Tab-separated table of C-alpha atoms and ligand atoms in Angstrom:
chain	number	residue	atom	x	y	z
L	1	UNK	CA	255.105	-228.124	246.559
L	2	UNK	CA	251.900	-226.324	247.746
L	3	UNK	CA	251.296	-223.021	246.378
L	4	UNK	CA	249.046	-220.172	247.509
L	5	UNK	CA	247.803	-217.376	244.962
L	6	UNK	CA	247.101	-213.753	245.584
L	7	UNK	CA	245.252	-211.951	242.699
L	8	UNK	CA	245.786	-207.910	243.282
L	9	UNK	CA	242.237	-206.795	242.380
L	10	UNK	CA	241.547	-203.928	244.033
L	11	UNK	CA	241.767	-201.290	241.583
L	12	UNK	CA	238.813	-199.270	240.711
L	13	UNK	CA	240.114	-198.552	237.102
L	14	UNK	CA	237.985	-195.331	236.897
L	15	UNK	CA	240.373	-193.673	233.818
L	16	UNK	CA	239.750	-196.994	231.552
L	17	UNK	CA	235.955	-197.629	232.367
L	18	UNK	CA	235.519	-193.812	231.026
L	19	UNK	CA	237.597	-194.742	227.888
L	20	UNK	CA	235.112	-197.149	227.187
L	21	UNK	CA	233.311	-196.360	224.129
L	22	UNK	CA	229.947	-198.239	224.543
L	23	UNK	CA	228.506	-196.539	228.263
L	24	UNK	CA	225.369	-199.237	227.905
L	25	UNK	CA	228.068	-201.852	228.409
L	26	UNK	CA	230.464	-200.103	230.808
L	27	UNK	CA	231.455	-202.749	233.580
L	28	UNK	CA	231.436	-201.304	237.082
L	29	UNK	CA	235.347	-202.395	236.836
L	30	UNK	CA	237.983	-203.310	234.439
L	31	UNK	CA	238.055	-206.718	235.523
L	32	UNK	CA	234.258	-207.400	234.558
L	33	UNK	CA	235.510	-205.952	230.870
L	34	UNK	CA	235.028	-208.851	228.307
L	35	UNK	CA	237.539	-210.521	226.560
L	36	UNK	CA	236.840	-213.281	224.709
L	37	UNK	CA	233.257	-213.677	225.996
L	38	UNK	CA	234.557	-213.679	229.371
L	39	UNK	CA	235.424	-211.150	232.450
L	40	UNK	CA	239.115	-209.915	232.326
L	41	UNK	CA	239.606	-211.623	236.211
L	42	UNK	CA	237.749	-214.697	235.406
L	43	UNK	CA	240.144	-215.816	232.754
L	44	UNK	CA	243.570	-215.604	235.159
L	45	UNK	CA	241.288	-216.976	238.244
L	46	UNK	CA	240.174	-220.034	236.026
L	47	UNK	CA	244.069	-220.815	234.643
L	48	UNK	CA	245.225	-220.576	238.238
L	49	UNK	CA	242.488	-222.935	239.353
L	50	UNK	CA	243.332	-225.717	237.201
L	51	UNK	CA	246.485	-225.873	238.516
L	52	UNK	CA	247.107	-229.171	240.738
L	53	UNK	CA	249.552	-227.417	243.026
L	54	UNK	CA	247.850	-224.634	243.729
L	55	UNK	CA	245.660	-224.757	246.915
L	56	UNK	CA	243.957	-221.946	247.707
L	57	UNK	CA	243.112	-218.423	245.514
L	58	UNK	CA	243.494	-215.271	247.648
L	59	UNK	CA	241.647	-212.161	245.743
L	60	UNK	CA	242.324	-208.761	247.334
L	61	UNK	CA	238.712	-207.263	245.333
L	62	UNK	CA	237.421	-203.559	245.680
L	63	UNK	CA	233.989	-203.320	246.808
L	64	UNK	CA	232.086	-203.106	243.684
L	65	UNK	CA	233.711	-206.950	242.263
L	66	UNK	CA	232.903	-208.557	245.929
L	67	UNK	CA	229.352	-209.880	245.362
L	68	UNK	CA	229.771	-210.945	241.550
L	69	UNK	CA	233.632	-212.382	242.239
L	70	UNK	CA	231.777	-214.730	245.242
L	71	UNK	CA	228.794	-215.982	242.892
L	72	UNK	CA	232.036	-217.127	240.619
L	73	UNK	CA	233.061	-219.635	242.981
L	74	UNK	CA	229.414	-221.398	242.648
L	75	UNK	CA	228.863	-220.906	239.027
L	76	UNK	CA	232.744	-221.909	237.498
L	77	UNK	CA	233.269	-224.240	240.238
L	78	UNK	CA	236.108	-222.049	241.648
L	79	UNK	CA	236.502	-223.766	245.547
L	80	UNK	CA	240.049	-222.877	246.164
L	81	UNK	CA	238.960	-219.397	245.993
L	82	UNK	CA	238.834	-216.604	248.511
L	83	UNK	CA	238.655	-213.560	249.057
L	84	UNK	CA	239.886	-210.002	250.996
L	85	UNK	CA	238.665	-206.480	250.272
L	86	UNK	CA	241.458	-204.497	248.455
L	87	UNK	CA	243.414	-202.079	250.035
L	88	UNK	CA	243.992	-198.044	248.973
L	89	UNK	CA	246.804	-199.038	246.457
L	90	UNK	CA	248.093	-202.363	244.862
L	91	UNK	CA	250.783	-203.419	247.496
L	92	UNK	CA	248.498	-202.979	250.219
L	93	UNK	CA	246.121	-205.010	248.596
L	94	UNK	CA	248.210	-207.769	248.243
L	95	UNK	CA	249.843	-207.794	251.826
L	96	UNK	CA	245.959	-208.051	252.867
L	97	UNK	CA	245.316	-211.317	250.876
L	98	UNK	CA	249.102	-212.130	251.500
L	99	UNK	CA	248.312	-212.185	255.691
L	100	UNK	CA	245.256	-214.100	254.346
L	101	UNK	CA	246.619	-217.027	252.870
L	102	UNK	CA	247.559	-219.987	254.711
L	103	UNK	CA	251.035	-221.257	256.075
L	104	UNK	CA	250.694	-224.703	254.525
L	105	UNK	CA	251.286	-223.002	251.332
L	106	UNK	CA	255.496	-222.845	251.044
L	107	UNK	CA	255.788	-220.714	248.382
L	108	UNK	CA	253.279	-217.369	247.786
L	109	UNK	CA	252.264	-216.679	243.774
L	110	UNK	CA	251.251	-212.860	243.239
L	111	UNK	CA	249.269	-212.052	240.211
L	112	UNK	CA	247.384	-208.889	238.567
L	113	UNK	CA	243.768	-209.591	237.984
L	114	UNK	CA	244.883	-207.540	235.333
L	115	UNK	CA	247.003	-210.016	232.955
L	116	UNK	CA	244.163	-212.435	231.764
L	117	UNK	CA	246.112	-213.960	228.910
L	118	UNK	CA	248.832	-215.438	231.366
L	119	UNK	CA	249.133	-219.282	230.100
L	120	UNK	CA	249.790	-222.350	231.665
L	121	UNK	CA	252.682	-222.860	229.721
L	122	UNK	CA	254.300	-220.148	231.339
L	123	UNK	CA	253.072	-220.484	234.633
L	124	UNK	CA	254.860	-224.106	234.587
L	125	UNK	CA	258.013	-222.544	233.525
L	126	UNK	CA	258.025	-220.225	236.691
L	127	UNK	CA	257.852	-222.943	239.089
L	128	UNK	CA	260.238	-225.387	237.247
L	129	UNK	CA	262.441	-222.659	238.611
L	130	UNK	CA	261.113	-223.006	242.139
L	131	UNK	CA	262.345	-225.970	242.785
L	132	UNK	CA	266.073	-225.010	242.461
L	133	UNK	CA	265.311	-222.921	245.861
L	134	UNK	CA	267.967	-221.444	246.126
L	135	UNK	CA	266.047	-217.563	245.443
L	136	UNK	CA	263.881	-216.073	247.423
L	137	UNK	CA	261.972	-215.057	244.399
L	138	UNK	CA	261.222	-215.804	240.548
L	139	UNK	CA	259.195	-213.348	238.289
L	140	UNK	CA	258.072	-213.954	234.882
L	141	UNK	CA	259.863	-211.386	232.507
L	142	UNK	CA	260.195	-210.685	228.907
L	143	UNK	CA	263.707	-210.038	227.356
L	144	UNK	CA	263.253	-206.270	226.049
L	145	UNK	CA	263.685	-205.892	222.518
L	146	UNK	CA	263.197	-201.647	221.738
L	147	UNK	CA	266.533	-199.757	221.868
L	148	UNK	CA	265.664	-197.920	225.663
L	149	UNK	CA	267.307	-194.429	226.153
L	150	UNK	CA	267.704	-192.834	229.106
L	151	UNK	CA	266.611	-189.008	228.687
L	152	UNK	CA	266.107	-186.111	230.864
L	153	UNK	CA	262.775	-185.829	231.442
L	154	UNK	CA	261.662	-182.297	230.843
L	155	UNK	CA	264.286	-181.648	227.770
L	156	UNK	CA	264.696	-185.071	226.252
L	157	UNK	CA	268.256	-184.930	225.920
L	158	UNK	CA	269.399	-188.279	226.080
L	159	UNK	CA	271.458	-189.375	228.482
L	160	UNK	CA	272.525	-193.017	227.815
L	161	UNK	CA	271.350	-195.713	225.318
L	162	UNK	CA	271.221	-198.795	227.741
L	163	UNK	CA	272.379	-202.210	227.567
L	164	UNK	CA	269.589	-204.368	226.206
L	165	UNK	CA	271.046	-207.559	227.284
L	166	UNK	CA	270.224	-206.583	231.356
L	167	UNK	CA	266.748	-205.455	230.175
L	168	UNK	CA	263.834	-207.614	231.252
L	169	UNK	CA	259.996	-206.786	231.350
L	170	UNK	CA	258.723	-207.427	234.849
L	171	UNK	CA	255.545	-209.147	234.435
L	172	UNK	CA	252.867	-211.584	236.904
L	173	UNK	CA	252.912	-214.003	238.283
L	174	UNK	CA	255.959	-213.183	240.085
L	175	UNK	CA	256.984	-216.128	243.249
L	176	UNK	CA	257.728	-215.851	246.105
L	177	UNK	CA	258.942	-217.755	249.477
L	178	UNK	CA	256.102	-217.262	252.169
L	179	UNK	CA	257.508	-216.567	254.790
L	180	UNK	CA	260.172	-213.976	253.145
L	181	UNK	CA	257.623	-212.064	251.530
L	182	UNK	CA	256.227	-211.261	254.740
L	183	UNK	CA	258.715	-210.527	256.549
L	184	UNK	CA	260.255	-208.038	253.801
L	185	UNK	CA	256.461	-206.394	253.851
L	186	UNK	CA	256.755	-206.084	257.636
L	187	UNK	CA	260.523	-204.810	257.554
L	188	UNK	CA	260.112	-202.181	255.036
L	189	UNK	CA	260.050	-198.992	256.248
L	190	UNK	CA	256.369	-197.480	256.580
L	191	UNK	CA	256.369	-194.876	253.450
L	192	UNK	CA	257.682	-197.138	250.850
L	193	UNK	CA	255.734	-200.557	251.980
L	194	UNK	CA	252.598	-199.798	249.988
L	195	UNK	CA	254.263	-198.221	247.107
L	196	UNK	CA	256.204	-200.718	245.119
L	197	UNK	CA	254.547	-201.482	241.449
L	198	UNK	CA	256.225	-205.057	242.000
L	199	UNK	CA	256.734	-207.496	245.154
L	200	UNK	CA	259.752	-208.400	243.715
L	201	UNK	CA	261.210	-204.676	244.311
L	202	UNK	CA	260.567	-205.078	247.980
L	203	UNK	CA	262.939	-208.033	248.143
L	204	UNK	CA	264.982	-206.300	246.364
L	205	UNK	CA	265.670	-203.833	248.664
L	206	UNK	CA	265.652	-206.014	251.490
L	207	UNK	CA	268.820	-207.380	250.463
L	208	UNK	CA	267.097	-211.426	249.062
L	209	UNK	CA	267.847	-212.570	245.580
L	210	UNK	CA	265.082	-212.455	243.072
L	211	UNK	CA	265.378	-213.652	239.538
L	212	UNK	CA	263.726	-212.890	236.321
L	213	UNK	CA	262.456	-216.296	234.416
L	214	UNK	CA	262.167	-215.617	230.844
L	215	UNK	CA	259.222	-216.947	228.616
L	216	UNK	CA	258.158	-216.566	225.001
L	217	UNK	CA	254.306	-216.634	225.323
L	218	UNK	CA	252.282	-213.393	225.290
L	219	UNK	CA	250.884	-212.593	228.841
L	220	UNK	CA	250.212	-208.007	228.634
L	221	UNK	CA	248.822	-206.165	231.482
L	222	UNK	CA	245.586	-204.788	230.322
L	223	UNK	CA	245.350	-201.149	231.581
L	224	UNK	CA	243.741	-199.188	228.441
L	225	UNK	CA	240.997	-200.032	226.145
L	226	UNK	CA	243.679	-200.343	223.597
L	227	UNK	CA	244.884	-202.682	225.329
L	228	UNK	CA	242.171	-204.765	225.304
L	229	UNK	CA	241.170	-204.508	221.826
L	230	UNK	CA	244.943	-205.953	221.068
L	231	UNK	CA	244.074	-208.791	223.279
L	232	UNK	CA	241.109	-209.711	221.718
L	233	UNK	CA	242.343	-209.511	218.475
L	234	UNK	CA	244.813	-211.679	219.471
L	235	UNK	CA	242.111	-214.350	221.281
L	236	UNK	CA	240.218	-214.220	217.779
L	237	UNK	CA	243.126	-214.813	215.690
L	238	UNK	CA	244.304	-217.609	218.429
L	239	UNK	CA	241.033	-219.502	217.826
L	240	UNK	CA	240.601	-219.281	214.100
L	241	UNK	CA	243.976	-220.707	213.680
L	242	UNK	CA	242.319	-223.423	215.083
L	243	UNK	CA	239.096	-223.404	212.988
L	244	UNK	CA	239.446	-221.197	209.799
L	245	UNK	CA	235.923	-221.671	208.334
L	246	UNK	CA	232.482	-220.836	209.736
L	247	UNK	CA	229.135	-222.078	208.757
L	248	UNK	CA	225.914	-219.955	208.416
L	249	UNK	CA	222.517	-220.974	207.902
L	250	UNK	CA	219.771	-219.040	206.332
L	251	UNK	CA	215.894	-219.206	205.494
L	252	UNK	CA	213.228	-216.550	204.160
L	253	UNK	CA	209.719	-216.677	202.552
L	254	UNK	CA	207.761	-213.916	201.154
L	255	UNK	CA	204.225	-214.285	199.926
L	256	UNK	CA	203.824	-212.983	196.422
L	257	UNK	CA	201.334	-210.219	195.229
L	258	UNK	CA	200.085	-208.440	192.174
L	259	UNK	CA	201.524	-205.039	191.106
L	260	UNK	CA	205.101	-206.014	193.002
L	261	UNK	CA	208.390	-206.083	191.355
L	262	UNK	CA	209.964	-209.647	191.554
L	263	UNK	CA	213.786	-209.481	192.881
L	264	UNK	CA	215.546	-212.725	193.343
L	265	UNK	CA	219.216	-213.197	193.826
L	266	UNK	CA	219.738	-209.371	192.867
L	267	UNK	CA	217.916	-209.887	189.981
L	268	UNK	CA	214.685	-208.760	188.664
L	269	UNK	CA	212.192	-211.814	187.427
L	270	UNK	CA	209.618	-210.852	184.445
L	271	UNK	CA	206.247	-211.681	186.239
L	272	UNK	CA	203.009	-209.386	186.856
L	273	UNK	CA	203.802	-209.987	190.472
L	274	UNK	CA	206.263	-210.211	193.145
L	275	UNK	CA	207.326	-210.618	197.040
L	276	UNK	CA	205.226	-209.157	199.562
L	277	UNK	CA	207.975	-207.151	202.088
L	278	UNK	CA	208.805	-204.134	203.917
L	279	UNK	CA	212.089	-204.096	201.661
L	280	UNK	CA	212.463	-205.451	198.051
L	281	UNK	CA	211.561	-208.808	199.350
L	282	UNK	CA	214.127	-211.083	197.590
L	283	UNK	CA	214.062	-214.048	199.728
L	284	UNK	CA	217.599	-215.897	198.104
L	285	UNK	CA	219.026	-212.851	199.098
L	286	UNK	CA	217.945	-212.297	202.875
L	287	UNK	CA	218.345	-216.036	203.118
L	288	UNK	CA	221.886	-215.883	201.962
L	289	UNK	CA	222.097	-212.696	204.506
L	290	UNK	CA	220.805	-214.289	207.342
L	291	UNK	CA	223.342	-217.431	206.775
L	292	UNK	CA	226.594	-214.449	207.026
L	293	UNK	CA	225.437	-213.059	210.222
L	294	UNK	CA	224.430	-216.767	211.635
L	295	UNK	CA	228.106	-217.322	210.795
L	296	UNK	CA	229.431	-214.939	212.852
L	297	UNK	CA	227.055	-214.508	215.828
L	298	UNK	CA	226.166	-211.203	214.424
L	299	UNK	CA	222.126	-212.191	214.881
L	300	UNK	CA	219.440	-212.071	212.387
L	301	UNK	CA	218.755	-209.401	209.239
L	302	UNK	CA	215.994	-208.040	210.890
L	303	UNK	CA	218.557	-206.914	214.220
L	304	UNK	CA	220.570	-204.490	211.144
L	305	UNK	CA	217.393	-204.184	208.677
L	306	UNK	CA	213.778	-203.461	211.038
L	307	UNK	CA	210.545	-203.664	209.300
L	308	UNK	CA	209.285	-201.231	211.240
L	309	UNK	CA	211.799	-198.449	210.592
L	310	UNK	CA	210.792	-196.276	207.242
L	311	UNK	CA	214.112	-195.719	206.502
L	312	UNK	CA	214.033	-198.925	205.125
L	313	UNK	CA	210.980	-198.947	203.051
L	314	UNK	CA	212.086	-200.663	199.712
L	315	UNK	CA	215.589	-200.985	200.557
L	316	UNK	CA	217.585	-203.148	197.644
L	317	UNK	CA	218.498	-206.395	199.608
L	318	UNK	CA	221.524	-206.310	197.887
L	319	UNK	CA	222.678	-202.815	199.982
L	320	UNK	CA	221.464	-205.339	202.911
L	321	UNK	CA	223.719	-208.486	202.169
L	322	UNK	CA	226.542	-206.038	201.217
L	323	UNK	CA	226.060	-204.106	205.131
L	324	UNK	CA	226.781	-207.652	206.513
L	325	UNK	CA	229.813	-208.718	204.259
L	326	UNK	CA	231.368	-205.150	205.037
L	327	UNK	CA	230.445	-206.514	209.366
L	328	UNK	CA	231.932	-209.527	208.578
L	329	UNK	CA	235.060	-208.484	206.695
L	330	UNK	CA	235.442	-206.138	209.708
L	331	UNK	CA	235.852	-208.805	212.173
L	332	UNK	CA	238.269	-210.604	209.631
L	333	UNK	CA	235.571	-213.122	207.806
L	334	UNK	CA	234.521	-213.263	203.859
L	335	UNK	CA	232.712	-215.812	202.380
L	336	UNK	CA	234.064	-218.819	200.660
L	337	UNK	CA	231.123	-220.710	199.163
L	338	UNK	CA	227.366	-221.113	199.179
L	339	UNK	CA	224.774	-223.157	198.250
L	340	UNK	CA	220.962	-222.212	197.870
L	341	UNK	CA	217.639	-223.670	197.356
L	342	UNK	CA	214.481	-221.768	195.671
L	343	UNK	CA	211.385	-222.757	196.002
L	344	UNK	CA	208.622	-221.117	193.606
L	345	UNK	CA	205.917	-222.518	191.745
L	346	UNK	CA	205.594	-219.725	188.942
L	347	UNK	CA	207.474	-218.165	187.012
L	348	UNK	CA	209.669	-221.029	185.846
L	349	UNK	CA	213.366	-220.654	187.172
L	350	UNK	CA	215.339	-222.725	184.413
L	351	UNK	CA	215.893	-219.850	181.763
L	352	UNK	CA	217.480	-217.266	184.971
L	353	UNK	CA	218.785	-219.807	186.561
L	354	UNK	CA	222.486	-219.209	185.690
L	355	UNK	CA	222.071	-215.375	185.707
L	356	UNK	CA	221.177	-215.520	189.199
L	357	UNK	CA	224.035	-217.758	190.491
L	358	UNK	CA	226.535	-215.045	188.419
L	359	UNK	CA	224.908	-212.323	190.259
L	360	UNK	CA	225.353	-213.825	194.031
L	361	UNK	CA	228.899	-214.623	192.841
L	362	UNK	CA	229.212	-211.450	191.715
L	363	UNK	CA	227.513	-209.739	195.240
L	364	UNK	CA	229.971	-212.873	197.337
L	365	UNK	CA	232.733	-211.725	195.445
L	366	UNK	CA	233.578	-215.386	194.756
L	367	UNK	CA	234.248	-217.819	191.943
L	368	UNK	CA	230.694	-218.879	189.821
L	369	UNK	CA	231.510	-222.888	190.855
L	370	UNK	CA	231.784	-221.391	194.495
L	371	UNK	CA	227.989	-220.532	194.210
L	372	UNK	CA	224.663	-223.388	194.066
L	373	UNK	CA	221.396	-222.354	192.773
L	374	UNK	CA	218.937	-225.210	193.005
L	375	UNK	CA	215.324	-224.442	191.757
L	376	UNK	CA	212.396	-226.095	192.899
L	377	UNK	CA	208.607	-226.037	192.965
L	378	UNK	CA	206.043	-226.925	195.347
L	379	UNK	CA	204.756	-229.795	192.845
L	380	UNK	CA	201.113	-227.828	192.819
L	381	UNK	CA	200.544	-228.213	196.410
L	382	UNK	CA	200.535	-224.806	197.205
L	383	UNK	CA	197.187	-223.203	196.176
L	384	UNK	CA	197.878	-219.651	193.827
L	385	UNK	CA	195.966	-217.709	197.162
L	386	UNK	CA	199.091	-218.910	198.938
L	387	UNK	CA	201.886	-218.129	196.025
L	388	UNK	CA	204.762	-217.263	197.709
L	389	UNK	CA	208.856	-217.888	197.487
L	390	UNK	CA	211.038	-219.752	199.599
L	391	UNK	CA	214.577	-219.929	199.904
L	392	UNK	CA	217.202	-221.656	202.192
L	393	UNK	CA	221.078	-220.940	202.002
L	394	UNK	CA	224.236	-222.145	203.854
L	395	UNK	CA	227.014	-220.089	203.448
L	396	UNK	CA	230.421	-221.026	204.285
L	397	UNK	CA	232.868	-218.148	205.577
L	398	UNK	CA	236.628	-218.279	205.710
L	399	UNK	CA	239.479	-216.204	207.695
L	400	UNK	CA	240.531	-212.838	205.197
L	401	UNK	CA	244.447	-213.398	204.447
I	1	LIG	MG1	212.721	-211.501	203.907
């Protein structure tokens, strides 16, 4: 079997690119949106790709995706892919890259750019069904599961509670024979051919059977930013089902100076000196910091805490490490365990020792043999014109339950 793809594209998504609540990172499109590190159009393009039996990629793009959808092909290897401007609404578009594609290809796959999540899995169960032949069509569908009423649309009264069990969710890719998806484009009559939401309603009406293949994986059209959110959430909980922990790792030094009050771990040290910083200058704690953002790919302390901005002037590092935990916890993280080394020459560590791995327990919110303290000096190498601290953490984070 040799199939040919069309990806409708051609939307210019204008409602959802306002919705966006970040304008420096408004994509000119949609399909450019991120999910999952990657553009909305890429994802589908890249699943389609992989697929043996597929031999060529028709794209129906508007304007604005033409240049960056061509420099795909180079960059993610993407050779079966071409490409058609879009038309002025979705149907149109895809009878443009439909006349595109080439006759070799028996059986025609139509596809919204707009339904990135769409899985192999799925994709494999559609054209099990092509085989049987005996349709000219098969769409992927979900089985509906809400209780649908029919209601009048300006009052509401209801006017039937329909019959679930004929209910299906028509969703991409939906196939199609070649040939008898063009000729039902070119028999339809001129005001409803580019006006159907679905390729399969055009059959439809042309009299040719079309069936709906059920599947159980999770494949949404993306047409808010709510939308989109969902699916990400869903990518992120996807992935750390796979890997539940992350790893951060974190370093600081301060130099130390008369007339400064010593904070390490949260805690204040009795010396006649401390850290050197813009901040409090507790080292252990910025390390530890540091090693929660690292985890997450949330950058570095100074990227939430600039030593340049006044506001900051003597912050508690504490208020710092708690900022990131409270980042973290929002993208579903918390930490799990850590383990620390100190370096400091003077004053001696042994007596606080145990205070201080209470306290970052305490600030972790974990369990006291969760938490490593390790204190060290610099075996006198470090002259007292260079006293300073040093500290290195690695933090272990786990998925919130
Ligand atoms: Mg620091």
């Amino acid at each position: 079997m040799r199939l040919s793809v069309v990806i409708a594209a051609g939307g210019a998504s204008t409602r959802f690119r306002k919705a966006l609540p970040y304008s420096a990172k408004r994509p000119p499109n949609k399909l450019l949106a991120e999910l999952g590190a990657e553009p909305l159009l890429l994802r589908s393009l890249k699943t389609f790709a992989s697929l043996k039996a597929v031999c060529e990629i028709v794209c129906a793009l508007s304007p604005e995706l033409l240049g960056i959808v061509k420099g795909w092909r180079k960059t993610h290897g993407l050779s079966k892919l071409r490409f058609v401007r879009g038309g002025k609404t979705r149907a149109e578009s895809v009878y443009r890259a439909l006349k595109a594609t080439r006759p070799a290809g028996d059986w025609v796959l139509i596809h919204d750019g707009a339904r990135p999540l769409v899985q192999t899995a799925a994709i494999e169960t559609l054209l099990r069904r092509l085989k049987s032949g005996r349709a000219g069509g098969f769409i992927l569908a979900r089985a509906v599961v809400p209780t649908i009423k029919r209601a009048l649309p300006v009052s509401g009264r209801i006017l039937a509670t329909l019959d679930r069990s004929e209910l299906f969710e028509a969703e991409t890719p939906q196939a199609f024979k070649r040939s008898i998806l063009l000729s039902a484009f070119k028999k339809a009559p001129a005001q409803e051919r580019f006006f159907g939401t679905d390729e399969a309603a055009l059959l439809e009406k042309a009299g040719y059977p079309v069936h709906v293949v059920k599947h159980d994986t999770w494949n949404p059209k993306i047409t808010t930013v709510n939308d989109l959110e969902l699916a990400e959430a869903y990518l992120q909980s996807q992935s750390s089902r796979a890997c539940p922990w992350r790893v951060g790792l974190g370093a600081d030094t301060h130099r130390l100076g008369a007339g400064r009050k010593f904070y390490l771990g949260g805690l204040r040290l009795k010396a006649p000196y401390g850290p050197l910083g813009h901040s409090d200058g507790d080292a252990l704690l910025h390390a530890i910091t540091d090693a929660a953002a690292g985890a997450l790919g949330l950058g570095d302390i100074g990227e939430f805490f600039s030593d340049k901005n006044p506001k900051f002037k003597n912050i508690r590092s504490a208020a710092m490490l708690e900022y990131v935990l409270k980042r973290a916890a929002e993208k579903g993280w918390k930490p799990v365990q850590v383990d620390t080394i100190i370096h400091l020459e003077r004053p001696r560590l042994g007596p606080v020792k145990d205070k201080i791995k209470m306290n970052l327990a305490k600030l972790l919110r974990v369990a006291p043999d969760c938490v490593g303290v390790k204190a060290k000096t610099f075996e006198g190498l470090v002259p007292a014109a260079e006293a300073r601290v040093e500290c290195q953490a690695l933090l272990m984070m786990g998925r919130r339950t």
